[in-house]
XYZ file of C-alpha atoms in Angstrom:
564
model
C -66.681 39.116 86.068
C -65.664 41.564 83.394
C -66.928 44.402 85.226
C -65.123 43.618 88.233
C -61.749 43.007 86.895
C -62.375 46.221 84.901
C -63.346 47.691 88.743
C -60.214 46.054 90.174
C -57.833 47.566 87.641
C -58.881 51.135 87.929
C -56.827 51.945 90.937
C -54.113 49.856 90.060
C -53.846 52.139 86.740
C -53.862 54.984 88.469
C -51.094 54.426 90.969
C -48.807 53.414 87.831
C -49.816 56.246 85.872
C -49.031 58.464 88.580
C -45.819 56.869 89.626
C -44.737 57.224 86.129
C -45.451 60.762 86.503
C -42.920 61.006 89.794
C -40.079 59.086 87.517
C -40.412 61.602 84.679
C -39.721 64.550 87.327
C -36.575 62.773 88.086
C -35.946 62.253 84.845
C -35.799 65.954 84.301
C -33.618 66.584 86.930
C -30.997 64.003 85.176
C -31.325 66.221 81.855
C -30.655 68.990 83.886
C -27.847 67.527 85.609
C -28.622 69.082 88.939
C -29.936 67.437 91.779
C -29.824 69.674 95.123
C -32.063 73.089 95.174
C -30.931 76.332 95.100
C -30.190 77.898 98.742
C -31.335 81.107 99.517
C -28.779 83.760 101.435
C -30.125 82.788 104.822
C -29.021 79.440 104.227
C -25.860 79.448 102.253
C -24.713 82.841 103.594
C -24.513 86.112 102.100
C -25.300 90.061 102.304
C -28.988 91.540 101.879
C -28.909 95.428 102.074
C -32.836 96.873 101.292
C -32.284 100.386 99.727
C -34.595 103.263 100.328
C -35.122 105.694 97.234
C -36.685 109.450 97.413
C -36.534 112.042 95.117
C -33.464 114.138 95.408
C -36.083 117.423 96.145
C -36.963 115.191 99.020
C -40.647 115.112 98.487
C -43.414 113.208 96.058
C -43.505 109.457 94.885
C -41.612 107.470 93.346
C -42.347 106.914 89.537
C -42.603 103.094 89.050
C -40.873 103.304 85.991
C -37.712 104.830 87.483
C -37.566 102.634 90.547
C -37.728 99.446 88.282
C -34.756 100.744 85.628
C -33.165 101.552 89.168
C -33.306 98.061 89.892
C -31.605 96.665 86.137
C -28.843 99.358 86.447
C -28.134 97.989 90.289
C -28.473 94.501 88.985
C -25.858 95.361 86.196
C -23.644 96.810 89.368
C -23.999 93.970 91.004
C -23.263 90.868 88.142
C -19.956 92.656 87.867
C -18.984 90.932 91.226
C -19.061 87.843 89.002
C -20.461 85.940 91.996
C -23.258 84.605 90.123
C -27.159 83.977 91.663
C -27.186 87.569 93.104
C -30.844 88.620 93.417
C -31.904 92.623 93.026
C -35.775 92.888 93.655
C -38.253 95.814 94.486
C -40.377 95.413 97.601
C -43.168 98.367 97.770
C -43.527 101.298 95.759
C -39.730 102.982 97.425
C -37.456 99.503 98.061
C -35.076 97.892 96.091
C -33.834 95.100 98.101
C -30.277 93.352 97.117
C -28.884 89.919 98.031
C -25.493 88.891 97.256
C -23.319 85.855 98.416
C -19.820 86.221 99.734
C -19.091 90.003 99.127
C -17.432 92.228 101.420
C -20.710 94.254 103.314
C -18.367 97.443 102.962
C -18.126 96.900 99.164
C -21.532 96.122 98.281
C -22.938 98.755 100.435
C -20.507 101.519 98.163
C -21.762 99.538 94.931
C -25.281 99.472 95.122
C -25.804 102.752 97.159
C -24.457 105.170 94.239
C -26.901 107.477 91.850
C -26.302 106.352 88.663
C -23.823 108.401 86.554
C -24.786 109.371 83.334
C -22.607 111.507 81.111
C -21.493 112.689 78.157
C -18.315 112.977 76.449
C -16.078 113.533 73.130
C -13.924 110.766 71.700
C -10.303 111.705 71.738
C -8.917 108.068 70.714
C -10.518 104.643 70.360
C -9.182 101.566 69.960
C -10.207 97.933 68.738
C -8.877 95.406 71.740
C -8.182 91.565 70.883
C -10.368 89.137 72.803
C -10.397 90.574 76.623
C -9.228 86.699 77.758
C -6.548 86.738 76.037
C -4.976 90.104 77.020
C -1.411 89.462 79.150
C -2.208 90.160 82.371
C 0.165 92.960 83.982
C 1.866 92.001 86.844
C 2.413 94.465 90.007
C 5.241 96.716 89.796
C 7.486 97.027 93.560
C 6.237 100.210 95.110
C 9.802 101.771 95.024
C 9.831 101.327 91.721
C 7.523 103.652 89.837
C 6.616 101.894 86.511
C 7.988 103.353 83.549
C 4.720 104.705 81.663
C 4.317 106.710 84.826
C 7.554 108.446 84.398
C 7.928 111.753 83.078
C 9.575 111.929 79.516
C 12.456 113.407 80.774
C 13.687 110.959 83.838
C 13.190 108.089 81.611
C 16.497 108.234 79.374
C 19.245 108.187 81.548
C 22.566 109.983 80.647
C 25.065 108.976 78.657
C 27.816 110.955 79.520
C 28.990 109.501 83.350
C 31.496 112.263 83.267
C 28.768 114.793 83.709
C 27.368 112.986 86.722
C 28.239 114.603 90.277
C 30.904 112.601 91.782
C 32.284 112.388 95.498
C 35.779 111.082 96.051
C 35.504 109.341 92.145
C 32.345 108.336 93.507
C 29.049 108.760 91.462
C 26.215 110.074 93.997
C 22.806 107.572 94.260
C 20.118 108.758 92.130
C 17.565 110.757 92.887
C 14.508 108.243 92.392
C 11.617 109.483 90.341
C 8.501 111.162 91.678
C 5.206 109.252 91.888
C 2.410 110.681 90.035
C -0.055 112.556 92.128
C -3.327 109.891 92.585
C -6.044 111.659 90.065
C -9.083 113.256 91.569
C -12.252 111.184 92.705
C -14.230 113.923 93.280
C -14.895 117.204 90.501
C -13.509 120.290 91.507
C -15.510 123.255 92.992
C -15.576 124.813 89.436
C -16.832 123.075 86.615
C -15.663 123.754 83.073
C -16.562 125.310 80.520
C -17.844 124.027 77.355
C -14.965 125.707 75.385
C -12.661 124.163 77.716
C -13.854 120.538 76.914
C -13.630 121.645 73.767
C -9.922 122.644 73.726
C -8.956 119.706 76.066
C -6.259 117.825 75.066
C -4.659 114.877 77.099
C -1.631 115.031 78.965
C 1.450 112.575 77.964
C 0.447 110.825 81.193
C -3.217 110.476 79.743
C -1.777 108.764 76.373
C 0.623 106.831 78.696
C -2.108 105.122 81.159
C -4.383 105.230 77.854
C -1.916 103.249 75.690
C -1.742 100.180 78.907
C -4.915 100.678 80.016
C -7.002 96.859 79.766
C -10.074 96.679 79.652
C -11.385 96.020 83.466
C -8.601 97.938 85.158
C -9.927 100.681 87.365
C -10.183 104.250 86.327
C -12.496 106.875 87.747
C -14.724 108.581 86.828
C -15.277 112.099 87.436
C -17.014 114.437 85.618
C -14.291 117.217 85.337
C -11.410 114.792 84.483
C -10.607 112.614 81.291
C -12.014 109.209 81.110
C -10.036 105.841 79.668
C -12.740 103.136 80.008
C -13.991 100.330 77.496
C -17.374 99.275 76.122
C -19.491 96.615 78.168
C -18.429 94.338 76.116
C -14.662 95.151 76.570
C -14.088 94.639 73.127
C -13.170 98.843 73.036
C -10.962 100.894 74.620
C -11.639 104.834 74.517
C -9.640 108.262 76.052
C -12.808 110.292 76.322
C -12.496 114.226 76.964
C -14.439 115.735 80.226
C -18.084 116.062 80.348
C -19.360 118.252 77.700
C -23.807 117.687 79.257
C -24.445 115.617 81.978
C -27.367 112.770 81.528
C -29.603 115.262 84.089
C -29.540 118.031 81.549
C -31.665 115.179 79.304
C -35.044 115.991 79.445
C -36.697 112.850 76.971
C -35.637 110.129 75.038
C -37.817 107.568 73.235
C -37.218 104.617 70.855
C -39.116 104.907 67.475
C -39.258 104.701 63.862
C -39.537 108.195 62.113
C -42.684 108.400 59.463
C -41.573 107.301 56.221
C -38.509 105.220 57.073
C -38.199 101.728 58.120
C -35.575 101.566 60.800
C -35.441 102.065 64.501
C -33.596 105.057 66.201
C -33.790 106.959 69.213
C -34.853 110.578 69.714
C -32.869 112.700 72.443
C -34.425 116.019 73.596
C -31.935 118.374 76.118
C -33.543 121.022 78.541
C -32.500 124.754 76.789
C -29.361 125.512 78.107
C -27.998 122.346 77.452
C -29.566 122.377 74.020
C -27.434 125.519 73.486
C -24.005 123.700 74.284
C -25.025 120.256 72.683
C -25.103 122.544 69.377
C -21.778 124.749 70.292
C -20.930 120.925 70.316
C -22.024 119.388 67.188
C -21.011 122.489 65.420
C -16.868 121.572 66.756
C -17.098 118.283 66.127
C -18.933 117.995 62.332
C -15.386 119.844 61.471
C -14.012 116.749 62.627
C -12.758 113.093 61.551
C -13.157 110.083 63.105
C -13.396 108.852 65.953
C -12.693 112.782 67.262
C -15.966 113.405 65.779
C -18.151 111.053 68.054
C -19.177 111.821 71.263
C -19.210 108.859 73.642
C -22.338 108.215 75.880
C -21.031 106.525 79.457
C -22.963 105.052 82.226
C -21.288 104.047 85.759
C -17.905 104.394 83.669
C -18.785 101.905 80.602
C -19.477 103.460 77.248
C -22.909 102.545 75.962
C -23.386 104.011 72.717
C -20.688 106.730 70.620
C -22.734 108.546 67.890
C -20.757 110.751 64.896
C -21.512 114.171 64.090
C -22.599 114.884 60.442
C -23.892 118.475 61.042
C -24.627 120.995 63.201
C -27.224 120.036 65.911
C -29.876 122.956 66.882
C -32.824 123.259 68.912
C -31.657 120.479 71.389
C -33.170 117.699 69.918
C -31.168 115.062 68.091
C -31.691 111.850 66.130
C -29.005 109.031 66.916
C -29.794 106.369 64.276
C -27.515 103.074 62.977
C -28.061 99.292 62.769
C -30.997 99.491 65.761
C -33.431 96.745 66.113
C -36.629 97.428 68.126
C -35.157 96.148 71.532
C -31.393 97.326 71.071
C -33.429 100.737 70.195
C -35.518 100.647 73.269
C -32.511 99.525 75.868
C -30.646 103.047 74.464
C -33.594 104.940 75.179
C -33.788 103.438 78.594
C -30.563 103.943 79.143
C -30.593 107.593 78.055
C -34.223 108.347 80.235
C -33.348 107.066 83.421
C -29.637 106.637 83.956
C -29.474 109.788 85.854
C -32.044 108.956 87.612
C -33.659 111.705 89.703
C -33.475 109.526 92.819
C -31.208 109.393 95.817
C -30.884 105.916 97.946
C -30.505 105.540 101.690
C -29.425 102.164 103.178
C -32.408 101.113 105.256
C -30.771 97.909 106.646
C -27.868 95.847 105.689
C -27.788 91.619 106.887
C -25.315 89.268 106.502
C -25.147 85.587 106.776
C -21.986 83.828 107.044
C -21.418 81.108 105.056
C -21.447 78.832 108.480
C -24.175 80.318 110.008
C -25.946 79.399 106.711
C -25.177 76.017 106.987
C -26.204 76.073 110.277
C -29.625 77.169 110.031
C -30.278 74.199 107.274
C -29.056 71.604 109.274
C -31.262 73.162 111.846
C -34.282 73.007 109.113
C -33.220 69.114 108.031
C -33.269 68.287 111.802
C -36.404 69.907 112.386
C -38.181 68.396 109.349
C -36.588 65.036 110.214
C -38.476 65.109 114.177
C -41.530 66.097 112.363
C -41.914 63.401 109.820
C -40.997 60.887 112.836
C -43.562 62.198 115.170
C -46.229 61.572 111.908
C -44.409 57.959 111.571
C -44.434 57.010 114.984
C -48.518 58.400 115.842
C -49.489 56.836 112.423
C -47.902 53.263 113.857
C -49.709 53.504 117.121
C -52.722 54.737 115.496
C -53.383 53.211 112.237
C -51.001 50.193 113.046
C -50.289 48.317 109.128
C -52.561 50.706 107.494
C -49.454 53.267 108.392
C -47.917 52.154 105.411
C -50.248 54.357 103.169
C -49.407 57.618 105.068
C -45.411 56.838 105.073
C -45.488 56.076 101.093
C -47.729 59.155 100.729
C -45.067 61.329 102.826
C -42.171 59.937 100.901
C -44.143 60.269 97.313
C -44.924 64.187 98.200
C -41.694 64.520 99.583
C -40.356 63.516 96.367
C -42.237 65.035 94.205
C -41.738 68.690 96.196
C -38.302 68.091 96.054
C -38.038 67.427 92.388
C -39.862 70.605 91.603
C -37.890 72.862 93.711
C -35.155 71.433 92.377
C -36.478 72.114 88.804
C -37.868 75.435 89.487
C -34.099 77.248 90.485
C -33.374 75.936 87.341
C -35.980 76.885 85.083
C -37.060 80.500 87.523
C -33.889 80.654 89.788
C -36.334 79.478 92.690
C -33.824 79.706 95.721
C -34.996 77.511 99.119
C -34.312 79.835 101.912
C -35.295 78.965 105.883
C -38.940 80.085 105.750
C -39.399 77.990 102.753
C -38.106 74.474 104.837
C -40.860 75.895 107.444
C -43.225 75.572 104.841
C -42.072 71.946 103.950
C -42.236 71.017 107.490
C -46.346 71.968 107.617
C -46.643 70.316 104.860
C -45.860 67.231 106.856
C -49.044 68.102 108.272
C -50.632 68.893 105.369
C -50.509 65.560 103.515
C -51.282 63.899 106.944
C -54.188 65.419 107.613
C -55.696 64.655 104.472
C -55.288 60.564 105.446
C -56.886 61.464 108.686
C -59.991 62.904 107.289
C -60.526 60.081 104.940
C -60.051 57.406 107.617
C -62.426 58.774 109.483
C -65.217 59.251 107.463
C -64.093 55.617 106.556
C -64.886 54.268 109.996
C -68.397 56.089 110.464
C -69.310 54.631 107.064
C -68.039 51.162 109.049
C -69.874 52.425 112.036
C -73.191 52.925 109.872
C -72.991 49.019 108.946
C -71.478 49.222 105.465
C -68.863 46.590 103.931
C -65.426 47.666 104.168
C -65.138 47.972 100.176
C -68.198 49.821 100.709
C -67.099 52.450 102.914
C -63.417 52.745 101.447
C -65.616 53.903 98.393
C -68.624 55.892 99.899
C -65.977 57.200 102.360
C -63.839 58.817 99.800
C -66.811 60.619 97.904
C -67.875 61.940 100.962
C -64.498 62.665 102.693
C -62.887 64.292 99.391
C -64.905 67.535 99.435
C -63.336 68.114 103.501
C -60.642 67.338 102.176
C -60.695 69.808 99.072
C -61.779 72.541 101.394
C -59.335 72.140 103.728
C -56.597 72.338 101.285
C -58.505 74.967 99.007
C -58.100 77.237 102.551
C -54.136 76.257 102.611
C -53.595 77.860 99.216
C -55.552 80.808 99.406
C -53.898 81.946 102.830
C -50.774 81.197 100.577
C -51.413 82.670 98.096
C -52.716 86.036 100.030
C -49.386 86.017 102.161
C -47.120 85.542 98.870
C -49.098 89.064 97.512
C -49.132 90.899 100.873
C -45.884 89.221 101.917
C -41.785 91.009 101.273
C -38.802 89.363 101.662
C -38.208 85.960 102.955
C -41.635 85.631 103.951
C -42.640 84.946 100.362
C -40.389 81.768 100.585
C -42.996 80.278 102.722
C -46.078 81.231 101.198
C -44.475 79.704 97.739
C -43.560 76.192 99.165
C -47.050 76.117 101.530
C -48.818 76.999 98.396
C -46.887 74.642 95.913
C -46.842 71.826 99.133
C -50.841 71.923 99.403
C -51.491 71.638 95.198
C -49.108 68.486 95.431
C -50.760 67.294 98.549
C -54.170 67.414 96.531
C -52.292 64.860 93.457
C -51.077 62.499 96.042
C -54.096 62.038 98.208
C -56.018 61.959 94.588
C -54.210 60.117 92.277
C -52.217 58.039 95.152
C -53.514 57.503 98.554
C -57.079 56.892 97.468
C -56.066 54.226 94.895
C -53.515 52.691 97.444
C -56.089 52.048 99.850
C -58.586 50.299 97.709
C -56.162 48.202 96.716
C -55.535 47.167 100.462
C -58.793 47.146 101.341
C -59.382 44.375 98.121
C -56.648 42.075 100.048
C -57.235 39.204 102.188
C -55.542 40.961 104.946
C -56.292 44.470 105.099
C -60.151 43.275 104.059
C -61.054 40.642 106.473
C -59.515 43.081 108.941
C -56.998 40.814 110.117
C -54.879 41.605 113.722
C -52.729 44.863 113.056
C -54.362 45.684 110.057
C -55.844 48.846 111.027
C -59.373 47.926 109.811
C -59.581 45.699 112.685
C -63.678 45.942 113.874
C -62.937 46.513 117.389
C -60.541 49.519 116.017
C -62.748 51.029 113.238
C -66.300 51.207 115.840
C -68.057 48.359 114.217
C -70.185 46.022 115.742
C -70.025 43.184 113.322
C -66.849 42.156 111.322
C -66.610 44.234 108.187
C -65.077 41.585 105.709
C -64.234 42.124 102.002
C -67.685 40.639 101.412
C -70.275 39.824 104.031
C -70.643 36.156 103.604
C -73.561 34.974 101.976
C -76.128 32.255 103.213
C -75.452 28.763 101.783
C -77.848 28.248 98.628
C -80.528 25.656 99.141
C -79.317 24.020 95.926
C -75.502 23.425 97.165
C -77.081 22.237 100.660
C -79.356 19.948 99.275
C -76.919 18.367 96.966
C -74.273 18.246 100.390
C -77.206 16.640 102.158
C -77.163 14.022 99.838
C-alpha cells in the first residue's frame, strides 16, 4: 500500500511543482510591472531604412570593426530622436539596418544616411551651463521682428535727439527696419583655410552674440570652414570653437593604453605627415596660451567629445592625451578617435514604413488568426478525444501562458520585441504542443490494442511515445535554430518564438500532460472508460474493456465462506 500511494503521488507532485513554476513567471512580470510584450515596427508602426556601406574608393570589404562602430555612432544619431526602443542592427558583412517608431521617413533617412563627422578644433570660449532642465526656454521671436542679439551694434541704440530725425510736414518718417542676418553656410566653401588662418580666427560680434544665448540643444551647424557653438553630450558645456584646424581623416591610429612605467590609462593619437606638420604649427600657438584658448576641442556629429590642453610643443605627429581615464572611458576615446571618420560611404538600400494603424491592423489580424487556430485544435480535440480533450485545452492554455510570460519578460530583460512573423510562430506552435498529445495517444491505444490495462499502457505508452515525441520536437528547434543563423530581418522573429515555442512545448508535455493523464487514467471515470471518456474500448481499438484493473477471479476462500 505504501508503494502505491508513493506511485499515486508522483504525478500529482509534479503537476504542482510545475504549476508553481508557471505562478513564479507571473510573479516576475508583477515585479516588473509590465504585462503586454514589446511590439515590433510591423506591428506598432514605424520606419525601417537598411543602409548599404562601401568604401568611399568604391572597392574592397568592409572591415568588421568599422561597420560595427558605424552602427553605435548611428545608434547615438538615432536615441537623439528621444523616441525610445529604436533598434540599429547589422545584417551581413555591408548592412546596417535601422528601425524607428513614429519619425518623419524624410528625417530619419537625412539622420542615419550621413558619414560621420569628425573634426578638430581650438577652444575660443567655454562655459559651465546650470542643469540643461532647468534652462528658460526661449520663446519664438515674430518674424518682422529680428531679435535683438541679431542686431548689429549700431541699429540697436536708437537716437536720442528726435530733432535730428528726417521729418515730413512735422512728421517723423517710419523706420527703416533692421536687416536680417544672412543664414550661415551649411556647406564649406570651395577653398579651405589655412592653418594660419584658424589660427588668427577670431569671432565676429554676431559669433559672441548667438554664443552668449546659445542652449545647449539648439541647432547650429556644423561646417568645417565656419565657427562652431555646440555643447558636450552631456550638455553640461557650452563651447565657441574656431574652424577646423585637422580633420578626423587626417588620423591615421589611435589606441587606448597604459604607457610602461605608469599606472594610468591614456590614449595615443598618431596623424598621417602632413597633418602631423600642422598639429605641431598647432601645439606650438596654443602652449603660448591660457585656458581654455589653449585646448583644442575634439567634435563628433557636432557634440564635443573630449578638449585636451597644450603643455608643449607637439612634433612628429604623435600625441599623448592623458587625464582621469579609466580603462573603458580610455577605450570609448580611442574608438571614437579611430573610426569616427569612418572611411565608409552609405547608400539607402530600402526604406519601409508602418503606420501606426496599419500596425495595429496586422496584430489584430495575428490575434484573429491565432484565435481560429486554437478553435480548430478545440473543436477536432472534442470530436476526437471527446472528455479526454480537457488535457490538450489545459496544455494549450499552460504553454500559452507560459510563452507569453517569457516574451513578456524577455523585452524586458533583452528588449525582445514581438513583431508579425513572431505571432506566426505562436500560431504553429498551436500545432506544436498538439501534436505532441497526438503521438502519445496513439501509441496509448496500440498498447490498448496489444491487450494491456489502461494504467498499463498510459505508462508503457509514454516511455515508448516520448522518444517520437523528443525527435519530433528536437527537428522543430534545429530548423529554428538554423533559420535564426541564416535568417535577416523579421524572419528571425519567427525562428526565435518557433524555437523558444518547441523547448516549452517539451516542459509541458513532460512535466504536465504526462502527469495529467495518469492522474485521469487512475479515476473511476476516465479508467473504467466510461461513455465520453475518450478511453472508451470501442474508441481506443480494444477488444475487451480496459478497466483501471482487470478484475480478478473471486478467491476460493471468500466463495467458500459466501457459500456458507
Amino acid at each position: 500500500m505504501a508503494t502505491t500511494s508513493k506511485h499515486h503521488s508522483h504525478p500529482l507532485r509534479t503537476l504542482i511543482v510545475f504549476l508553481a513554476f508557471s505562478v513564479g513567471l507571473v510573479g516576475l512580470m508583477a515585479l516588473g510591472g509590465v504585462w503586454t510584450p514589446k511590439l515590433g515596427l510591423d506591428l506598432r508602426g514605424g520606419t525601417t531604412i537598411t543602409l548599404t556601406a562601401s568604401n568611399t574608393s568604391g572597392e574592397g570589404s568592409i572591415d568588421p570593426d568599422s561597420l560595427e562602430q558605424a552602427r553605435t555612432i548611428i545608434q547615438q544619431r538615432v536615441d537623439s530622436f528621444g523616441v525610445g526602443e529604436t533598434e540599429v542592427t547589422t545584417s551581413g558583412d555591408r548592412q546596417i539596418v535601422v528601425s524607428v517608431p513614429n519619425v518623419q521617413q524624410d528625417e530619419l533617412v537625412r539622420t542615419v544616411g550621413q558619414t560621420a563627422q569628425l573634426y578638430f578644433r581650438l577652444v575660443y570660449a567655454q562655459e559651465t551651463v546650470a542643469d540643461p532642465s532647468a534652462q528658460p526656454t526661449v520663446e519664438p521671436t515674430d518674424p518682422a521682428q529680428p531679435s535683438q542679439s541679431a542686431q548689429p551694434a549700431e541699429s540697436a541704440q536708437p537716437s536720442a535727439e528726435p530733432s535730428a530725425s528726417p521729418s515730413t510736414n512735422g512728421r517723423p518718417l517710419p523706420s527703416l527696419p533692421t536687416p536680417v542676418p544672412s543664414p550661415r553656410p551649411t556647406a564649406p566653401g570651395a577653398t579651405p583655410l589655412t592653418t594660419q588662418q584658424v589660427l588668427d580666427w577670431q569671432p565676429s560680434e554676431r559669433d559672441q552674440s548667438e554664443y552668449t544665448d546659445f542652449q545647449c540643444g539648439d541647432p547650429f551647424p556644423d561646417v568645417s570652414d565656419q565657427p562652431l557653438i555646440t555643447c558636450d553630450k552631456a550638455g553640461t558645456t557650452k563651447f565657441l570653437l574656431s574652424p577646423t584646424v585637422i580633420s578626423g581623416k587626417d588620423l591615421v591610429k589611435a589606441a587606448a593604453g597604459i604607457p610602461q612605467g605608469q599606472v594610468s590609462w591614456v590614449v595615443n593619437l598618431e596623424f598621417n605627415s602632413t597633418a602631423g606638420a600642422t598639429f605641431e604649427t598647432v601645439t606650438e600657438a596654443l602652449a603660448t596660451k591660457t585656458s581654455p584658448q589653449n585646448e583644442f576641442a575634439i567634435v563628433l556629429d557636432g557634440d564635443v567629445i573630449s578638449t585636451p590642453y597644450v603643455s608643449t610643443t607637439i612634433a612628429g605627429g604623435k600625441a599623448e592625451i592623458s587625464g582621469s581615464f579609466t580603462q573603458k572611458s580610455a577605450t570609448e576615446l580611442a574608438n571614437v578617435l579611430k573610426y569616427g571618420a569612418l572611411p565608409l560611404a552609405f547608400d539607402v538600400s530600402s526604406v519601409d514604413t508602418v503606420s501606426a494603424k496599419l500596425g495595429g491592423e496586422q496584430l489584430d489580424a495575428g490575434i484573429i488568426a491565432g484565435i481560429i487556430g486554437l478553435a480548430l485544435v478545440v473543436a477536432y480535440s472534442l470530436l476526437y478525444y471527446r472528455a479526454l480533450s480537457i488535457v490538450v485545452v489545459s496544455s494549450l492554455v499552460v504553454a500559452f501562458g507560459i510563452t507569453y510570460a517569457f516574451i513578456v519578460l524577455l523585452g524586458q530583460a533583452m528588449g525582445f520585441a514581438l513583431n508579425l512573423p513572431g505571432v506566426a510562430g505562436l500560431i504553429v506552435a498551436i500545432g506544436v504542443t498538439a501534436d505532441s498529445f497526438i503521438i502519445y495517444f496513439e501509441r496509448i491505444r496500440d498498447e490498448v490494442r496489444d491487450g494491456r490495462t489502461l494504467r498499463t499502457a498510459i505508462e508503457v505508452g509514454w516511455v515508448r511515445s516520448r522518444q517520437t515525441i523528443l525527435v519530433a520536437d528536437g527537428v522543430s528547434l534545429l530548423s529554428a535554430i538554423v533559420l535564426f543563423i541564416l535568417a535577416i530581418g523579421a524572419v528571425k522573429g519567427f525562428a526565435f518564438t518557433l524555437g523558444l515555442t518547441t523547448l516549452i512545448d517539451l516542459a509541458v508535455v513532460f512535466w504536465f500532460t504526462k502527469p495529467l493523464v495518469s492522474l485521469l487514467g487512475k479515476t473511476t471515470y476516465f479508467g473504467q472508460g466510461r461513455k465520453f471518456s475518450g478511453f472508451e474500448p470501442e474508441h481506443l481499438g480494444a477488444k475487451h474493456q480496459p478497466p483501471l484493473h482487470r478484475r480478478r477471479p473471486a478467491r476460493p476462500v471468500a466463495a467458500a465462506t459466501k457459500e456458507a
